[in-house]
Short mmCIF file of C-alpha atoms in Angstrom, two decimals:
data_model
loop_
_atom_site.label_atom_id
_atom_site.label_comp_id
_atom_site.label_asym_id
_atom_site.label_seq_id
_atom_site.Cartn_x
_atom_site.Cartn_y
_atom_site.Cartn_z
CA UNK A 1 9.30 5.38 -19.77
CA UNK A 2 8.99 4.18 -16.19
CA UNK A 3 11.31 6.33 -14.12
CA UNK A 4 11.12 4.21 -10.97
CA UNK A 5 11.82 1.02 -12.93
CA UNK A 6 14.77 2.74 -14.62
CA UNK A 7 16.13 3.98 -11.28
CA UNK A 8 15.84 0.58 -9.64
CA UNK A 9 17.49 -1.11 -12.62
CA UNK A 10 20.32 1.46 -12.61
CA UNK A 11 21.03 1.15 -8.89
CA UNK A 12 24.39 -0.57 -8.35
CA UNK A 13 23.10 -2.49 -5.30
CA UNK A 14 19.84 -3.64 -6.89
CA UNK A 15 19.30 -7.27 -7.75
CA UNK A 16 16.90 -6.23 -10.49
CA UNK A 17 16.91 -9.66 -12.09
CA UNK A 18 15.33 -11.04 -8.90
CA UNK A 19 13.14 -8.01 -8.25
CA UNK A 20 12.19 -7.08 -11.81
CA UNK A 21 8.63 -6.36 -10.65
CA UNK A 22 9.68 -4.39 -7.57
CA UNK A 23 8.82 -1.13 -9.31
CA UNK A 24 5.24 -2.37 -9.91
CA UNK A 25 4.99 -3.37 -6.26
CA UNK A 26 6.30 -0.05 -4.98
CA UNK A 27 4.00 1.86 -7.32
CA UNK A 28 0.97 -0.22 -6.26
CA UNK A 29 1.68 0.39 -2.58
CA UNK A 30 2.28 4.11 -3.17
CA UNK A 31 -0.95 4.27 -5.16
CA UNK A 32 -2.82 2.68 -2.26
CA UNK A 33 -1.48 5.43 0.00
CA UNK A 34 -2.89 8.07 -2.33
CA UNK A 35 -6.26 6.30 -2.65
CA UNK A 36 -6.58 5.98 1.14
CA UNK A 37 -5.72 9.66 1.60
CA UNK A 38 -8.32 10.60 -0.97
CA UNK A 39 -10.95 8.36 0.66
CA UNK A 40 -10.31 9.94 4.05
CA UNK A 41 -10.76 13.36 2.49
CA UNK A 42 -13.97 12.27 0.77
CA UNK A 43 -15.26 10.86 4.07
CA UNK A 44 -14.62 14.25 5.68
CA UNK A 45 -16.88 15.83 3.06
CA UNK A 46 -19.79 13.50 3.78
CA UNK A 47 -22.78 14.94 5.71
CA UNK A 48 -22.62 12.24 8.41
CA UNK A 49 -18.86 12.57 8.93
CA UNK A 50 -19.05 11.46 12.57
CA UNK A 51 -20.25 8.04 11.41
CA UNK A 52 -17.07 7.73 9.36
CA UNK A 53 -14.56 8.59 12.09
CA UNK A 54 -13.12 5.06 12.26
CA UNK A 55 -12.98 4.84 8.47
CA UNK A 56 -11.12 8.15 8.26
CA UNK A 57 -8.66 7.09 10.93
CA UNK A 58 -7.95 3.73 9.28
CA UNK A 59 -7.62 5.38 5.87
CA UNK A 60 -5.03 7.79 7.21
CA UNK A 61 -3.16 5.06 9.10
CA UNK A 62 -3.13 2.86 6.00
CA UNK A 63 -1.94 5.76 3.85
CA UNK A 64 0.96 6.50 6.18
CA UNK A 65 1.99 2.85 6.46
CA UNK A 66 1.77 2.34 2.69
CA UNK A 67 3.77 5.50 2.07
CA UNK A 68 6.51 4.44 4.50
CA UNK A 69 6.58 0.96 2.99
CA UNK A 70 6.94 2.26 -0.56
CA UNK A 71 9.75 4.57 0.52
CA UNK A 72 11.71 1.82 2.29
CA UNK A 73 11.23 -0.66 -0.57
CA UNK A 74 12.62 1.91 -3.00
CA UNK A 75 15.92 1.97 -1.11
CA UNK A 76 18.23 -0.77 -2.36
CA UNK A 77 21.48 -0.20 -0.48
CA UNK A 78 22.17 -2.68 2.34
CA UNK A 79 18.57 -3.88 2.59
CA UNK A 80 17.52 -5.92 5.60
CA UNK A 81 15.13 -8.75 4.66
CA UNK A 82 13.81 -9.06 8.23
CA UNK A 83 12.91 -5.37 8.31
CA UNK A 84 11.32 -5.62 4.87
CA UNK A 85 9.20 -8.60 5.95
CA UNK A 86 7.96 -6.80 9.08
CA UNK A 87 7.17 -3.65 7.14
CA UNK A 88 5.40 -5.52 4.34
CA UNK A 89 3.39 -7.46 6.95
CA UNK A 90 2.40 -4.17 8.62
CA UNK A 91 1.38 -2.77 5.25
CA UNK A 92 -0.63 -5.90 4.51
CA UNK A 93 -2.41 -5.70 7.86
CA UNK A 94 -3.19 -1.99 7.48
CA UNK A 95 -4.64 -2.62 4.01
CA UNK A 96 -6.69 -5.58 5.24
CA UNK A 97 -8.19 -3.63 8.14
CA UNK A 98 -8.82 -0.56 5.99
CA UNK A 99 -10.50 -2.67 3.29
CA UNK A 100 -12.81 -4.28 5.85
CA UNK A 101 -13.85 -0.91 7.26
CA UNK A 102 -14.36 0.69 3.85
CA UNK A 103 -16.45 -2.30 2.76
CA UNK A 104 -18.85 -1.49 5.61
CA UNK A 105 -19.57 1.84 3.89
CA UNK A 106 -19.22 0.78 0.25
CA UNK A 107 -22.97 0.60 -0.40
CA UNK A 108 -23.40 4.24 0.62
CA UNK A 109 -20.10 5.76 -0.52
CA UNK A 110 -18.47 5.00 -3.86
CA UNK A 111 -15.14 6.33 -2.60
CA UNK A 112 -15.16 3.66 0.13
CA UNK A 113 -15.92 0.94 -2.43
CA UNK A 114 -12.99 2.07 -4.57
CA UNK A 115 -10.69 2.30 -1.57
CA UNK A 116 -11.66 -1.16 -0.31
CA UNK A 117 -10.96 -2.61 -3.75
CA UNK A 118 -7.59 -0.90 -3.95
CA UNK A 119 -6.65 -2.04 -0.43
CA UNK A 120 -7.56 -5.64 -1.30
CA UNK A 121 -5.28 -5.41 -4.34
CA UNK A 122 -2.50 -4.07 -2.13
CA UNK A 123 -2.93 -7.04 0.23
CA UNK A 124 -2.34 -9.33 -2.74
CA UNK A 125 0.72 -7.30 -3.80
CA UNK A 126 2.13 -7.62 -0.28
CA UNK A 127 1.45 -11.37 -0.23
CA UNK A 128 3.31 -11.79 -3.51
CA UNK A 129 6.23 -9.67 -2.34
CA UNK A 130 6.50 -11.60 0.91
CA UNK A 131 7.09 -14.77 -1.11
CA UNK A 132 10.14 -13.18 -2.74
CA UNK A 133 11.80 -11.67 0.32
CA UNK A 134 14.59 -13.92 1.58
CA UNK A 135 13.86 -15.64 4.87
#
C-alpha cells in the first residue's frame, strides 16, 4: 500500500492519469530532504566540522527547499503551474549546488557521497517533472 499514491488518486481535483508518477516524485524529493538533513547532522559530528560549514549550510538549505517543494506538490487543489515550475526549479538548483559541495567531501566522508548521489537523483526527478508541468 502506498498511502501518498492512494491519497493523490483519491483527491477530487487530481489529474492522476496525467500525474500517475507524482507520488514517486514527491516521495523522492521528500527523501532528499531527509538525506540532506542527515548529512548535515553527520557533518556536525566530524572532527573538522569547521571545514564542513558550507556543506552543512547547503545541506540544510537543500533540505528545507526539498521539504517545501514536496509539501506544495502534494497539494492538488487549484494548482498554479507557474508557481510549481519556479519551485521545482529552485529545488533542482538547491540539489545541484548541494551535490557539487558534497562531492568535494565524498572521498573523506561516506555520508557526503551518499548525499551527493541522492541530490543528483533529485535533480533528475525535477528535470522529469518540469517536462510534465504545463507551460
